[in-house]
Short mmCIF file of C-alpha atoms and ligand atoms in Angstrom, two decimals:
data_model
loop_
_atom_site.label_atom_id
_atom_site.label_comp_id
_atom_site.label_asym_id
_atom_site.label_seq_id
_atom_site.Cartn_x
_atom_site.Cartn_y
_atom_site.Cartn_z
CA MET A 311 92.78 29.99 -43.97
CA ASN A 312 93.62 26.17 -43.14
CA LYS A 313 92.21 23.90 -45.90
CA LEU A 314 90.68 20.49 -45.01
CA ASN A 315 89.82 17.55 -46.47
CA VAL A 316 86.29 16.90 -44.79
CA SER A 317 84.68 13.45 -44.61
CA ILE A 318 81.28 13.30 -44.33
CA ILE A 319 80.04 9.87 -42.88
CA GLY A 320 76.06 9.50 -42.94
CA VAL A 321 74.59 7.20 -39.90
CA PRO A 322 71.34 6.89 -40.46
CA MET A 323 70.30 5.17 -37.24
CA ASP A 324 66.83 5.63 -34.96
CA HIS A 325 67.64 2.93 -32.63
CA GLY A 326 69.17 5.03 -30.17
CA GLN A 327 65.76 6.34 -28.79
CA ASN A 328 61.87 5.43 -29.72
CA ARG A 329 60.78 7.99 -31.99
CA ARG A 330 61.12 7.33 -35.90
CA GLY A 331 62.54 9.24 -38.18
CA VAL A 332 65.65 10.41 -37.06
CA ASP A 333 67.24 8.02 -39.56
CA MET A 334 66.23 10.47 -42.36
CA GLY A 335 68.82 13.16 -40.29
CA PRO A 336 71.87 12.72 -42.69
CA SER A 337 69.73 12.82 -45.82
CA ALA A 338 67.91 15.67 -44.79
CA ILE A 339 71.33 17.17 -43.82
CA ARG A 340 72.46 16.41 -47.32
CA TYR A 341 68.97 17.64 -49.20
CA ALA A 342 69.81 20.94 -47.47
CA GLY A 343 73.36 21.61 -49.11
CA VAL A 344 75.95 20.30 -46.79
CA VAL A 345 78.54 19.67 -49.26
CA GLU A 346 78.02 22.13 -51.71
CA ARG A 347 77.83 24.88 -48.39
CA ILE A 348 81.37 23.40 -47.30
CA GLU A 349 83.02 23.49 -50.93
CA ALA A 350 82.05 27.34 -51.10
CA LEU A 351 84.66 27.91 -48.32
CA GLY A 352 87.66 26.17 -50.22
CA HIS A 353 87.41 22.88 -48.53
CA THR A 354 87.52 19.61 -50.42
CA VAL A 355 84.66 17.08 -49.53
CA THR A 356 84.59 13.72 -49.74
CA ASP A 357 80.64 12.01 -48.89
CA GLU A 358 81.82 8.90 -47.71
CA GLY A 359 77.94 7.56 -47.27
CA ASP A 360 75.85 6.34 -45.20
CA ILE A 361 76.77 3.31 -42.62
CA GLN A 362 74.76 0.35 -42.78
CA ILE A 363 72.37 0.06 -39.85
CA GLY A 364 70.36 -2.76 -39.25
CA HIS A 365 67.12 -3.44 -38.18
CA ALA A 366 65.54 -3.99 -34.18
CA ASP A 367 62.27 -3.71 -33.03
CA GLY A 368 62.32 -1.06 -30.35
CA SER A 369 61.72 -3.49 -27.51
CA ILE A 370 63.73 -2.55 -23.84
CA ASP A 371 65.40 -5.76 -22.67
CA THR A 372 63.89 -6.16 -19.46
CA GLU A 373 67.25 -7.95 -18.38
CA THR A 374 69.38 -4.96 -19.44
CA ASN A 375 67.17 -1.71 -19.50
CA LEU A 376 68.60 -0.89 -23.21
CA ARG A 377 66.67 -0.59 -26.14
CA ASN A 378 68.07 -2.23 -29.25
CA LEU A 379 71.78 -2.87 -27.89
CA LYS A 380 72.71 -5.09 -30.46
CA VAL A 381 71.71 -3.23 -33.86
CA VAL A 382 73.30 0.05 -31.77
CA THR A 383 76.82 -1.86 -30.82
CA ASP A 384 76.79 -2.91 -34.43
CA ALA A 385 76.26 0.59 -35.64
CA THR A 386 78.87 1.83 -33.67
CA GLU A 387 81.30 -0.61 -34.11
CA ALA A 388 80.89 -0.18 -38.00
CA LEU A 389 80.87 3.93 -37.64
CA GLY A 390 84.33 3.93 -35.09
CA ALA A 391 85.88 1.68 -37.77
CA LYS A 392 84.90 4.60 -40.52
CA VAL A 393 86.25 7.39 -38.10
CA PHE A 394 89.06 6.07 -37.39
CA GLU A 395 90.11 5.28 -41.24
CA VAL A 396 89.40 8.83 -42.23
CA ALA A 397 90.86 10.14 -39.70
CA GLU A 398 94.03 8.16 -40.26
CA ALA A 399 93.99 9.03 -43.62
CA GLY A 400 94.06 13.12 -42.00
CA ASN A 401 91.28 14.38 -42.94
CA PHE A 402 88.54 15.66 -40.93
CA PRO A 403 85.83 13.63 -40.06
CA LEU A 404 81.96 15.33 -39.94
CA VAL A 405 79.64 12.63 -38.86
CA LEU A 406 75.91 13.08 -39.27
CA GLY A 407 73.17 11.62 -37.77
CA GLY A 408 70.95 9.69 -36.56
CA ASP A 409 70.35 10.07 -33.00
CA HIS A 410 73.12 10.56 -30.45
CA SER A 411 74.02 7.08 -29.58
CA ILE A 412 76.13 7.34 -31.97
CA ALA A 413 78.62 9.88 -31.02
CA ILE A 414 79.81 5.91 -28.84
CA GLY A 415 81.17 5.19 -32.37
CA THR A 416 82.22 8.27 -32.93
CA LEU A 417 84.46 9.05 -29.93
CA ALA A 418 85.65 5.24 -30.12
CA GLY A 419 87.32 6.27 -33.83
CA ILE A 420 88.55 9.64 -32.53
CA SER A 421 90.13 8.79 -29.40
CA GLU A 422 92.17 5.93 -30.46
CA ARG A 423 94.27 8.42 -31.97
CA HIS A 424 94.61 10.85 -29.56
CA GLU A 425 96.46 10.66 -25.93
CA ASN A 426 93.94 13.56 -24.33
CA LEU A 427 91.27 13.59 -26.41
CA GLY A 428 88.77 17.17 -25.25
CA VAL A 429 85.05 16.86 -25.75
CA ILE A 430 82.59 19.77 -26.49
CA TRP A 431 79.02 18.28 -26.22
CA TYR A 432 76.67 21.25 -27.39
CA ASP A 433 73.33 19.76 -25.86
CA ALA A 434 69.94 20.58 -23.64
CA HIS A 435 70.90 17.00 -22.17
CA ALA A 436 73.85 15.68 -19.93
CA ASP A 437 73.31 12.36 -21.93
CA MET A 438 75.68 10.63 -18.92
CA ASN A 439 73.10 8.09 -17.87
CA THR A 440 73.54 4.43 -17.43
CA SER A 441 71.02 1.17 -18.02
CA ASP A 442 70.83 1.78 -14.01
CA THR A 443 69.81 5.32 -13.78
CA SER A 444 68.23 6.05 -17.46
CA PRO A 445 64.07 6.79 -17.35
CA SER A 446 63.73 5.43 -20.74
CA GLY A 447 66.18 2.52 -21.86
CA ASN A 448 67.37 4.82 -24.26
CA ILE A 449 70.83 4.71 -25.48
CA HIS A 450 70.96 7.86 -27.22
CA GLY A 451 70.89 8.99 -23.43
CA MET A 452 74.13 7.58 -22.73
CA PRO A 453 76.81 7.81 -24.99
CA LEU A 454 79.08 9.73 -22.85
CA ALA A 455 78.45 7.84 -19.73
CA ALA A 456 79.60 5.13 -22.11
CA SER A 457 82.58 7.34 -23.82
CA PHE A 458 84.30 7.32 -19.91
CA GLY A 459 83.91 3.47 -19.49
CA LEU A 460 79.98 3.60 -17.29
CA GLY A 461 77.46 1.07 -18.01
CA HIS A 462 77.26 -1.87 -20.36
CA GLU A 463 80.13 -3.72 -21.50
CA GLN A 464 79.04 -3.65 -25.14
CA LEU A 465 78.93 -0.31 -24.98
CA THR A 466 81.35 0.86 -23.35
CA ASN A 467 84.24 -1.57 -25.15
CA ILE A 468 83.38 -0.38 -28.81
CA ARG A 469 86.63 -0.82 -30.63
CA GLY A 470 87.79 -2.88 -27.69
CA TYR A 471 89.29 -0.24 -25.45
CA SER A 472 87.97 2.07 -22.40
CA PRO A 473 87.34 4.84 -21.56
CA LYS A 474 87.61 6.93 -24.33
CA VAL A 475 87.59 10.25 -22.53
CA LYS A 476 88.37 11.24 -19.26
CA PRO A 477 85.62 12.89 -17.58
CA GLU A 478 87.77 16.26 -16.61
CA ASN A 479 88.02 16.70 -20.52
CA ILE A 480 84.32 16.84 -20.90
CA VAL A 481 82.26 20.18 -21.52
CA ILE A 482 78.89 20.08 -22.03
CA ILE A 483 77.57 23.48 -23.39
CA GLY A 484 73.66 24.29 -23.19
CA ALA A 485 72.10 22.07 -20.94
CA ARG A 486 68.71 22.36 -19.64
CA SER A 487 67.53 18.79 -18.80
CA VAL A 488 69.41 16.29 -16.47
CA ASP A 489 68.15 13.41 -14.43
CA PRO A 490 68.77 12.54 -11.02
CA GLY A 491 72.24 9.85 -11.66
CA GLU A 492 73.54 12.54 -14.46
CA ARG A 493 73.58 15.68 -11.56
CA GLU A 494 75.49 12.66 -9.31
CA LEU A 495 78.10 11.89 -11.91
CA ILE A 496 78.25 15.53 -13.19
CA LYS A 497 79.86 16.62 -9.30
CA GLU A 498 81.47 13.31 -8.89
CA ARG A 499 83.70 13.14 -11.54
CA GLY A 500 84.21 16.69 -12.39
CA ILE A 501 82.82 17.81 -15.49
CA ARG A 502 82.26 20.90 -16.64
CA VAL A 503 78.44 22.36 -17.75
CA TYR A 504 77.68 25.59 -18.66
CA SER A 505 74.00 25.52 -18.46
CA MET A 506 71.59 27.60 -19.81
CA HIS A 507 72.72 29.61 -16.37
CA GLU A 508 75.76 30.15 -17.00
CA LEU A 509 74.98 30.72 -20.35
CA ASP A 510 72.72 33.68 -19.54
CA LYS A 511 75.16 34.96 -16.82
CA MET A 512 78.14 34.74 -18.98
CA GLY A 513 77.21 34.91 -22.49
CA MET A 514 78.06 32.77 -25.21
CA ASP A 515 81.42 35.00 -26.18
CA ALA A 516 82.78 34.12 -22.93
CA VAL A 517 81.39 30.47 -22.26
CA ILE A 518 83.43 29.61 -25.56
CA ASP A 519 86.74 31.33 -24.29
CA ASP A 520 86.28 29.66 -20.93
CA ALA A 521 85.58 26.16 -22.40
CA ILE A 522 88.74 26.78 -24.84
CA HIS A 523 91.12 27.71 -22.31
CA TYR A 524 89.79 24.85 -19.97
CA LEU A 525 90.38 22.63 -22.38
CA LYS A 526 94.02 24.13 -23.89
CA GLU A 527 95.36 25.37 -21.38
CA GLU A 528 94.46 23.61 -18.19
CA ARG A 529 93.28 20.01 -19.38
CA ARG A 530 95.75 20.55 -22.19
CA THR A 531 93.91 18.41 -24.57
CA ASP A 532 95.18 17.42 -28.04
CA ALA A 533 93.06 17.22 -29.80
CA VAL A 534 88.78 18.63 -29.26
CA HIS A 535 85.86 16.47 -31.38
CA LEU A 536 82.02 18.87 -30.99
CA SER A 537 79.09 16.56 -30.86
CA LEU A 538 76.66 18.90 -31.55
CA ASP A 539 73.14 17.56 -30.63
CA LEU A 540 70.30 20.46 -32.49
CA ASP A 541 68.06 19.88 -29.37
CA GLY A 542 70.90 22.29 -27.67
CA ILE A 543 69.23 25.10 -29.91
CA ASP A 544 65.75 26.16 -28.73
CA PRO A 545 63.19 24.22 -30.42
CA MET A 546 61.67 27.43 -31.63
CA TYR A 547 64.33 27.81 -34.10
CA THR A 548 65.34 23.53 -34.66
CA PRO A 549 61.60 22.41 -33.83
CA GLY A 550 62.64 18.75 -36.12
CA VAL A 551 64.95 16.75 -32.81
CA GLY A 552 62.60 14.05 -30.95
CA THR A 553 63.25 15.55 -27.36
CA PRO A 554 62.40 19.09 -27.45
CA VAL A 555 63.63 21.21 -24.09
CA PRO A 556 62.27 25.01 -24.44
CA GLY A 557 64.55 27.74 -23.02
CA GLY A 558 67.63 26.94 -25.27
CA ILE A 559 70.47 28.59 -26.76
CA THR A 560 69.36 30.75 -29.55
CA TYR A 561 70.49 30.66 -33.28
CA ARG A 562 72.77 33.90 -32.96
CA GLU A 563 74.28 32.68 -30.46
CA SER A 564 74.94 29.37 -31.98
CA HIS A 565 76.26 30.62 -34.79
CA LEU A 566 79.01 33.14 -32.58
CA ALA A 567 79.72 29.49 -30.85
CA MET A 568 80.71 28.06 -34.18
CA GLU A 569 82.38 31.07 -35.43
CA LEU A 570 84.76 31.61 -32.24
CA LEU A 571 85.52 27.76 -32.21
CA HIS A 572 86.65 28.17 -35.89
CA ASP A 573 88.60 31.18 -35.41
CA ALA A 574 90.30 29.45 -32.27
CA GLY A 575 91.07 26.53 -34.42
CA VAL A 576 90.95 24.01 -31.77
CA ILE A 577 87.81 21.72 -33.62
CA THR A 578 89.74 18.63 -34.92
CA SER A 579 86.14 16.13 -35.60
CA ALA A 580 82.58 17.22 -35.40
CA GLU A 581 79.60 15.12 -35.35
CA PHE A 582 75.40 16.56 -35.76
CA VAL A 583 72.51 14.62 -34.52
CA GLU A 584 69.20 14.65 -33.25
CA VAL A 585 67.33 15.92 -37.00
CA ASN A 586 64.59 14.32 -37.16
CA PRO A 587 62.64 15.41 -40.27
CA ILE A 588 59.33 13.85 -39.91
CA LEU A 589 58.71 16.15 -36.50
CA ASP A 590 60.60 18.92 -38.40
CA GLU A 591 58.76 22.20 -40.22
CA LYS A 592 59.96 22.62 -44.46
CA ASN A 593 63.67 20.85 -43.50
CA ARG A 594 64.66 23.65 -41.07
CA THR A 595 66.56 22.21 -38.88
CA ALA A 596 68.22 20.61 -41.41
CA ASP A 597 68.93 23.86 -42.41
CA VAL A 598 70.47 25.20 -39.03
CA ALA A 599 72.55 22.61 -39.16
CA VAL A 600 73.79 23.18 -42.42
CA ALA A 601 74.15 26.91 -41.40
CA LEU A 602 76.47 25.79 -38.08
CA ILE A 603 78.81 23.37 -40.13
CA GLY A 604 79.59 26.45 -42.46
CA SER A 605 80.40 29.00 -39.81
CA LEU A 606 82.32 26.31 -37.71
CA LEU A 607 84.16 25.49 -40.96
CA GLY A 608 85.28 29.37 -41.24
CA GLU A 609 82.20 30.78 -43.32
CA LYS A 610 82.39 34.94 -43.19
CA LEU A 611 79.45 37.65 -43.61
CA LEU A 612 82.82 39.97 -45.10
N1 LIG B 1272 70.69 13.09 -27.17
C1 LIG B 1272 69.19 13.09 -26.78
N2 LIG B 1272 68.50 13.83 -27.41
N3 LIG B 1272 68.97 12.72 -25.33
C2 LIG B 1272 68.20 12.58 -24.72
C3 LIG B 1272 68.33 12.02 -23.60
C4 LIG B 1272 66.95 12.22 -22.53
C5 LIG B 1272 67.19 11.58 -21.42
N4 LIG B 1272 67.79 12.31 -20.15
C6 LIG B 1272 67.10 9.90 -21.28
O1 LIG B 1272 68.45 9.50 -20.83
O2 LIG B 1272 66.47 9.58 -21.97
MN1 MN B 1273 69.86 16.54 -26.07
MN1 MN B 1274 72.51 14.36 -26.77
#
């Protein structure tokens, strides 16, 4: 099997939403043994440490309807630079969140190196709001829209270019909570969504197969980023998330998904986000994140 040089980048940020504690996600995932788990598979791991995150007061700006815009912009800019640097060096970027707003930075760093990036968004949510449609002002509900160029200019223009991805190169898996503005965008931009409905009908095996075929054969993407929000999984397995939605993907289905993605060899970068140790039970959610990272990077029973 292909051995990787994995670069771990922690992003202890909780300013993209309003439940404190998700900034401790990177420590919890490290504590759950992520480095050892990856090294045991024969990969080399460099822990690049954490991106510096500023302070913010948590208020929503009345003019922009955005919470903590400045600090999120600064953090995603710094993350984008780091991701670009490690990817340029030939390493596999593995970003640990932190709330999902950090994906704005990850995608900014990754996409700069690719003509036709694909994205798999494993999430209960579509994260496709803009400041105009957001019910919360929370930037963690906006990274996908920002990455295809919609929303506040400071969010769309990280690293000085926009858009980062084509909407047709995005696949969402696990959606079950979608806001009205997001629903419109999904239809209008032709974004491929495997909601819980499709997952139940087709099964995870066929969903991943279909998604890979779509991204590689139809869309001809030259790299695929996996953005995995732990709330995509059912909260009975991952209680430590800020916006849990019942009726989610199971633990077993999620492992199968990671194994199939590994076997297909399509994923070129990944991030695991929204682990909130304050809301968790005995670090279970971080343990699931580490186990899924193991499967994604080649762990097998026998
Ligand atoms: N990354 C997440 N957990 N996002 C949750 C977003 C929830 C809701 N759609 C919002 O815009 O506020
Ligand atoms: Mn989510
Ligand atoms: Mn999300």
